[in-house]
């Protein structure tokens, strides 16, 4: 199956610093329930809008908006290596339905779907767009009056500086 799908197995722990092959090479990162730093490193490695935007970088995993809504404290918010927060206005986030769409009759006979719901709950497909419109209240919108361009790349994170050992 691996050969048929031309899947590459990563031999060393890159700590999420895996770049996509380049513009025009859509790449899916399958990252359900990964730590925040891993998402941030994937974004850092693919920061250029020609690579990250318009379907070049796709992530199936946590809802990255949650890091802004509830999961990020002051230290993470001020971290100059955090790539998630500056990328959020450009994120297009879509829930991934897993098993939830199956009928109750099927669910009664096949309990596997229950396990899938638990394993892949809160999974979203995230893609990025190059620009967004910003409304006068600071909220991003597709139809706002002024354009917000892709931000400069945050600083690189090095594992030796990771004080809470969040990376795997």
PDB file of C-alpha atoms in Angstrom:
ATOM      1  CA  UNK A   1       0.000   0.000   0.000  1.00  0.00           C
ATOM      2  CA  UNK A   2       2.824   2.392   0.880  1.00  0.00           C
ATOM      3  CA  UNK A   3       4.498   1.815  -2.497  1.00  0.00           C
ATOM      4  CA  UNK A   4       1.206   2.046  -4.382  1.00  0.00           C
ATOM      5  CA  UNK A   5       0.367   5.408  -2.795  1.00  0.00           C
ATOM      6  CA  UNK A   6       3.990   6.589  -2.997  1.00  0.00           C
ATOM      7  CA  UNK A   7       4.003   7.414   0.719  1.00  0.00           C
ATOM      8  CA  UNK A   8       7.346   8.458   2.143  1.00  0.00           C
ATOM      9  CA  UNK A   9       8.253   7.238   5.625  1.00  0.00           C
ATOM     10  CA  UNK A  10      10.268   9.778   7.592  1.00  0.00           C
ATOM     11  CA  UNK A  11      13.311   8.027   9.077  1.00  0.00           C
ATOM     12  CA  UNK A  12      14.241  10.639  11.703  1.00  0.00           C
ATOM     13  CA  UNK A  13      12.247  12.808  14.070  1.00  0.00           C
ATOM     14  CA  UNK A  14      12.096  16.144  12.276  1.00  0.00           C
ATOM     15  CA  UNK A  15       9.997  17.641  15.097  1.00  0.00           C
ATOM     16  CA  UNK A  16       7.434  18.807  12.547  1.00  0.00           C
ATOM     17  CA  UNK A  17       9.925  20.707  10.413  1.00  0.00           C
ATOM     18  CA  UNK A  18       8.893  18.979   7.206  1.00  0.00           C
ATOM     19  CA  UNK A  19       8.572  21.211   4.167  1.00  0.00           C
ATOM     20  CA  UNK A  20       6.275  20.408   1.295  1.00  0.00           C
ATOM     21  CA  UNK A  21       8.020  19.780  -2.050  1.00  0.00           C
ATOM     22  CA  UNK A  22       7.133  23.265  -3.276  1.00  0.00           C
ATOM     23  CA  UNK A  23       4.427  25.334  -4.929  1.00  0.00           C
ATOM     24  CA  UNK A  24       1.988  23.221  -6.888  1.00  0.00           C
ATOM     25  CA  UNK A  25       2.652  20.126  -4.741  1.00  0.00           C
ATOM     26  CA  UNK A  26      -0.351  19.748  -2.421  1.00  0.00           C
ATOM     27  CA  UNK A  27       0.721  17.996   0.774  1.00  0.00           C
ATOM     28  CA  UNK A  28      -1.511  16.642   3.526  1.00  0.00           C
ATOM     29  CA  UNK A  29      -0.216  16.473   7.093  1.00  0.00           C
ATOM     30  CA  UNK A  30      -2.250  13.951   9.101  1.00  0.00           C
ATOM     31  CA  UNK A  31      -1.851  15.216  12.679  1.00  0.00           C
ATOM     32  CA  UNK A  32      -4.845  14.345  14.883  1.00  0.00           C
ATOM     33  CA  UNK A  33      -4.353  15.334  18.536  1.00  0.00           C
ATOM     34  CA  UNK A  34      -0.753  16.523  18.102  1.00  0.00           C
ATOM     35  CA  UNK A  35       0.829  19.107  20.406  1.00  0.00           C
ATOM     36  CA  UNK A  36       0.698  22.792  19.553  1.00  0.00           C
ATOM     37  CA  UNK A  37       4.459  23.015  18.909  1.00  0.00           C
ATOM     38  CA  UNK A  38       4.270  20.312  16.236  1.00  0.00           C
ATOM     39  CA  UNK A  39       1.642  22.308  14.306  1.00  0.00           C
ATOM     40  CA  UNK A  40       3.698  25.456  14.744  1.00  0.00           C
ATOM     41  CA  UNK A  41       6.827  23.771  13.357  1.00  0.00           C
ATOM     42  CA  UNK A  42       4.943  22.450  10.309  1.00  0.00           C
ATOM     43  CA  UNK A  43       3.695  25.967   9.639  1.00  0.00           C
ATOM     44  CA  UNK A  44       7.171  27.452  10.144  1.00  0.00           C
ATOM     45  CA  UNK A  45       8.669  24.996   7.633  1.00  0.00           C
ATOM     46  CA  UNK A  46       6.066  25.913   5.012  1.00  0.00           C
ATOM     47  CA  UNK A  47       5.640  29.600   5.803  1.00  0.00           C
ATOM     48  CA  UNK A  48       5.960  31.092   2.312  1.00  0.00           C
ATOM     49  CA  UNK A  49       2.477  31.864   0.930  1.00  0.00           C
ATOM     50  CA  UNK A  50       3.331  30.251  -2.425  1.00  0.00           C
ATOM     51  CA  UNK A  51       3.764  26.981  -0.525  1.00  0.00           C
ATOM     52  CA  UNK A  52       1.284  27.250   2.356  1.00  0.00           C
ATOM     53  CA  UNK A  53      -1.671  28.814   0.564  1.00  0.00           C
ATOM     54  CA  UNK A  54      -4.248  27.755  -1.987  1.00  0.00           C
ATOM     55  CA  UNK A  55      -4.150  24.060  -1.108  1.00  0.00           C
ATOM     56  CA  UNK A  56      -0.370  23.604  -0.973  1.00  0.00           C
ATOM     57  CA  UNK A  57      -0.415  22.860   2.757  1.00  0.00           C
ATOM     58  CA  UNK A  58      -3.322  20.900   4.218  1.00  0.00           C
ATOM     59  CA  UNK A  59      -3.538  19.757   7.830  1.00  0.00           C
ATOM     60  CA  UNK A  60      -5.978  17.211   9.238  1.00  0.00           C
ATOM     61  CA  UNK A  61      -5.832  17.621  12.977  1.00  0.00           C
ATOM     62  CA  UNK A  62      -6.833  19.883  15.842  1.00  0.00           C
ATOM     63  CA  UNK A  63      -8.899  22.997  15.296  1.00  0.00           C
ATOM     64  CA  UNK A  64      -6.070  25.533  15.303  1.00  0.00           C
ATOM     65  CA  UNK A  65      -8.531  28.266  16.306  1.00  0.00           C
ATOM     66  CA  UNK A  66      -8.765  26.606  19.724  1.00  0.00           C
ATOM     67  CA  UNK A  67      -5.238  27.762  20.526  1.00  0.00           C
ATOM     68  CA  UNK A  68      -6.437  31.339  20.239  1.00  0.00           C
ATOM     69  CA  UNK A  69      -9.842  30.733  21.851  1.00  0.00           C
ATOM     70  CA  UNK A  70      -8.919  28.728  24.920  1.00  0.00           C
ATOM     71  CA  UNK A  71      -5.612  26.887  24.909  1.00  0.00           C
ATOM     72  CA  UNK A  72      -3.057  29.646  24.690  1.00  0.00           C
ATOM     73  CA  UNK A  73      -1.862  31.496  27.785  1.00  0.00           C
ATOM     74  CA  UNK A  74       0.216  34.655  27.897  1.00  0.00           C
ATOM     75  CA  UNK A  75       3.561  32.899  27.404  1.00  0.00           C
ATOM     76  CA  UNK A  76       2.436  31.133  24.223  1.00  0.00           C
ATOM     77  CA  UNK A  77       0.719  34.255  22.912  1.00  0.00           C
ATOM     78  CA  UNK A  78       3.940  36.287  23.268  1.00  0.00           C
ATOM     79  CA  UNK A  79       6.201  33.491  21.958  1.00  0.00           C
ATOM     80  CA  UNK A  80       8.040  34.845  18.865  1.00  0.00           C
ATOM     81  CA  UNK A  81       8.286  31.256  17.533  1.00  0.00           C
ATOM     82  CA  UNK A  82       4.513  30.638  17.619  1.00  0.00           C
ATOM     83  CA  UNK A  83       3.419  30.255  14.000  1.00  0.00           C
ATOM     84  CA  UNK A  84      -0.200  29.352  14.716  1.00  0.00           C
ATOM     85  CA  UNK A  85      -1.496  32.713  15.908  1.00  0.00           C
ATOM     86  CA  UNK A  86      -0.165  34.815  12.994  1.00  0.00           C
ATOM     87  CA  UNK A  87      -1.531  32.246  10.505  1.00  0.00           C
ATOM     88  CA  UNK A  88      -5.041  32.025  11.999  1.00  0.00           C
ATOM     89  CA  UNK A  89      -6.612  34.904  10.031  1.00  0.00           C
ATOM     90  CA  UNK A  90      -5.616  33.044   6.853  1.00  0.00           C
ATOM     91  CA  UNK A  91      -6.891  29.629   7.983  1.00  0.00           C
ATOM     92  CA  UNK A  92      -9.947  28.033   6.422  1.00  0.00           C
ATOM     93  CA  UNK A  93     -11.101  25.364   8.867  1.00  0.00           C
ATOM     94  CA  UNK A  94     -13.610  22.627   7.996  1.00  0.00           C
ATOM     95  CA  UNK A  95     -14.792  19.862  10.377  1.00  0.00           C
ATOM     96  CA  UNK A  96     -13.957  16.314   9.280  1.00  0.00           C
ATOM     97  CA  UNK A  97     -16.975  14.031   9.783  1.00  0.00           C
ATOM     98  CA  UNK A  98     -15.895  10.642  11.080  1.00  0.00           C
ATOM     99  CA  UNK A  99     -18.591   8.074  11.746  1.00  0.00           C
ATOM    100  CA  UNK A 100     -21.036  10.745  12.933  1.00  0.00           C
ATOM    101  CA  UNK A 101     -22.897  10.602   9.643  1.00  0.00           C
ATOM    102  CA  UNK A 102     -23.700   6.897   9.914  1.00  0.00           C
ATOM    103  CA  UNK A 103     -27.209   5.889  10.835  1.00  0.00           C
ATOM    104  CA  UNK A 104     -28.078   4.693  14.334  1.00  0.00           C
ATOM    105  CA  UNK A 105     -28.972   1.275  12.892  1.00  0.00           C
ATOM    106  CA  UNK A 106     -25.439   0.773  11.565  1.00  0.00           C
ATOM    107  CA  UNK A 107     -23.965   2.068  14.821  1.00  0.00           C
ATOM    108  CA  UNK A 108     -25.916  -0.563  16.795  1.00  0.00           C
ATOM    109  CA  UNK A 109     -24.400  -3.390  14.771  1.00  0.00           C
ATOM    110  CA  UNK A 110     -20.893  -2.001  14.293  1.00  0.00           C
ATOM    111  CA  UNK A 111     -19.338  -0.536  17.450  1.00  0.00           C
ATOM    112  CA  UNK A 112     -16.140   0.276  15.505  1.00  0.00           C
ATOM    113  CA  UNK A 113     -17.660   3.602  14.552  1.00  0.00           C
ATOM    114  CA  UNK A 114     -17.860   4.554  18.234  1.00  0.00           C
ATOM    115  CA  UNK A 115     -14.110   4.045  18.551  1.00  0.00           C
ATOM    116  CA  UNK A 116     -13.501   6.105  15.424  1.00  0.00           C
ATOM    117  CA  UNK A 117     -15.563   8.952  16.844  1.00  0.00           C
ATOM    118  CA  UNK A 118     -13.455   8.882  20.001  1.00  0.00           C
ATOM    119  CA  UNK A 119     -10.128   8.606  18.177  1.00  0.00           C
ATOM    120  CA  UNK A 120     -10.830  11.292  15.604  1.00  0.00           C
ATOM    121  CA  UNK A 121     -13.104  13.653  17.493  1.00  0.00           C
ATOM    122  CA  UNK A 122     -12.384  17.329  17.040  1.00  0.00           C
ATOM    123  CA  UNK A 123     -10.544  16.757  13.729  1.00  0.00           C
ATOM    124  CA  UNK A 124     -10.558  19.506  11.139  1.00  0.00           C
ATOM    125  CA  UNK A 125      -9.128  20.082   7.685  1.00  0.00           C
ATOM    126  CA  UNK A 126      -7.191  23.348   7.660  1.00  0.00           C
ATOM    127  CA  UNK A 127      -5.984  25.089   4.519  1.00  0.00           C
ATOM    128  CA  UNK A 128      -4.657  28.619   4.138  1.00  0.00           C
ATOM    129  CA  UNK A 129      -5.384  31.541   1.826  1.00  0.00           C
ATOM    130  CA  UNK A 130      -2.900  34.236   0.836  1.00  0.00           C
ATOM    131  CA  UNK A 131      -4.878  37.326   1.896  1.00  0.00           C
ATOM    132  CA  UNK A 132      -7.943  38.163   3.942  1.00  0.00           C
ATOM    133  CA  UNK A 133      -9.966  41.300   4.349  1.00  0.00           C
ATOM    134  CA  UNK A 134      -9.906  43.070   7.681  1.00  0.00           C
ATOM    135  CA  UNK A 135     -12.929  44.959   8.966  1.00  0.00           C
ATOM    136  CA  UNK A 136     -12.666  48.165  10.954  1.00  0.00           C
ATOM    137  CA  UNK A 137     -13.255  46.224  14.206  1.00  0.00           C
ATOM    138  CA  UNK A 138     -10.106  44.138  13.585  1.00  0.00           C
ATOM    139  CA  UNK A 139     -12.001  40.951  12.677  1.00  0.00           C
ATOM    140  CA  UNK A 140     -10.991  39.144   9.505  1.00  0.00           C
ATOM    141  CA  UNK A 141     -13.577  38.802   6.791  1.00  0.00           C
ATOM    142  CA  UNK A 142     -13.659  37.948   3.127  1.00  0.00           C
ATOM    143  CA  UNK A 143     -15.615  41.152   2.358  1.00  0.00           C
ATOM    144  CA  UNK A 144     -13.943  43.676   4.696  1.00  0.00           C
ATOM    145  CA  UNK A 145     -12.607  47.047   3.534  1.00  0.00           C
ATOM    146  CA  UNK A 146      -8.824  46.538   3.810  1.00  0.00           C
ATOM    147  CA  UNK A 147      -6.568  43.648   2.805  1.00  0.00           C
ATOM    148  CA  UNK A 148      -4.373  41.753   5.253  1.00  0.00           C
ATOM    149  CA  UNK A 149      -1.351  40.097   3.608  1.00  0.00           C
ATOM    150  CA  UNK A 150       0.504  36.980   4.720  1.00  0.00           C
ATOM    151  CA  UNK A 151       2.668  37.960   7.739  1.00  0.00           C
ATOM    152  CA  UNK A 152       6.451  37.701   8.074  1.00  0.00           C
ATOM    153  CA  UNK A 153       7.789  34.339   9.205  1.00  0.00           C
ATOM    154  CA  UNK A 154       8.102  33.952  12.989  1.00  0.00           C
ATOM    155  CA  UNK A 155      11.437  32.906  14.468  1.00  0.00           C
ATOM    156  CA  UNK A 156      12.488  29.276  14.295  1.00  0.00           C
ATOM    157  CA  UNK A 157      11.897  27.121  17.368  1.00  0.00           C
ATOM    158  CA  UNK A 158      14.720  24.874  18.571  1.00  0.00           C
ATOM    159  CA  UNK A 159      13.943  21.807  20.681  1.00  0.00           C
ATOM    160  CA  UNK A 160      16.596  22.673  23.260  1.00  0.00           C
ATOM    161  CA  UNK A 161      14.559  25.779  24.083  1.00  0.00           C
ATOM    162  CA  UNK A 162      11.384  23.748  24.652  1.00  0.00           C
ATOM    163  CA  UNK A 163      11.003  23.970  28.416  1.00  0.00           C
ATOM    164  CA  UNK A 164       7.774  21.996  28.789  1.00  0.00           C
ATOM    165  CA  UNK A 165       8.891  19.031  26.633  1.00  0.00           C
ATOM    166  CA  UNK A 166       5.764  19.270  24.528  1.00  0.00           C
ATOM    167  CA  UNK A 167       7.414  17.870  21.402  1.00  0.00           C
ATOM    168  CA  UNK A 168       7.560  14.175  20.835  1.00  0.00           C
TER     169      UNK A 168
END
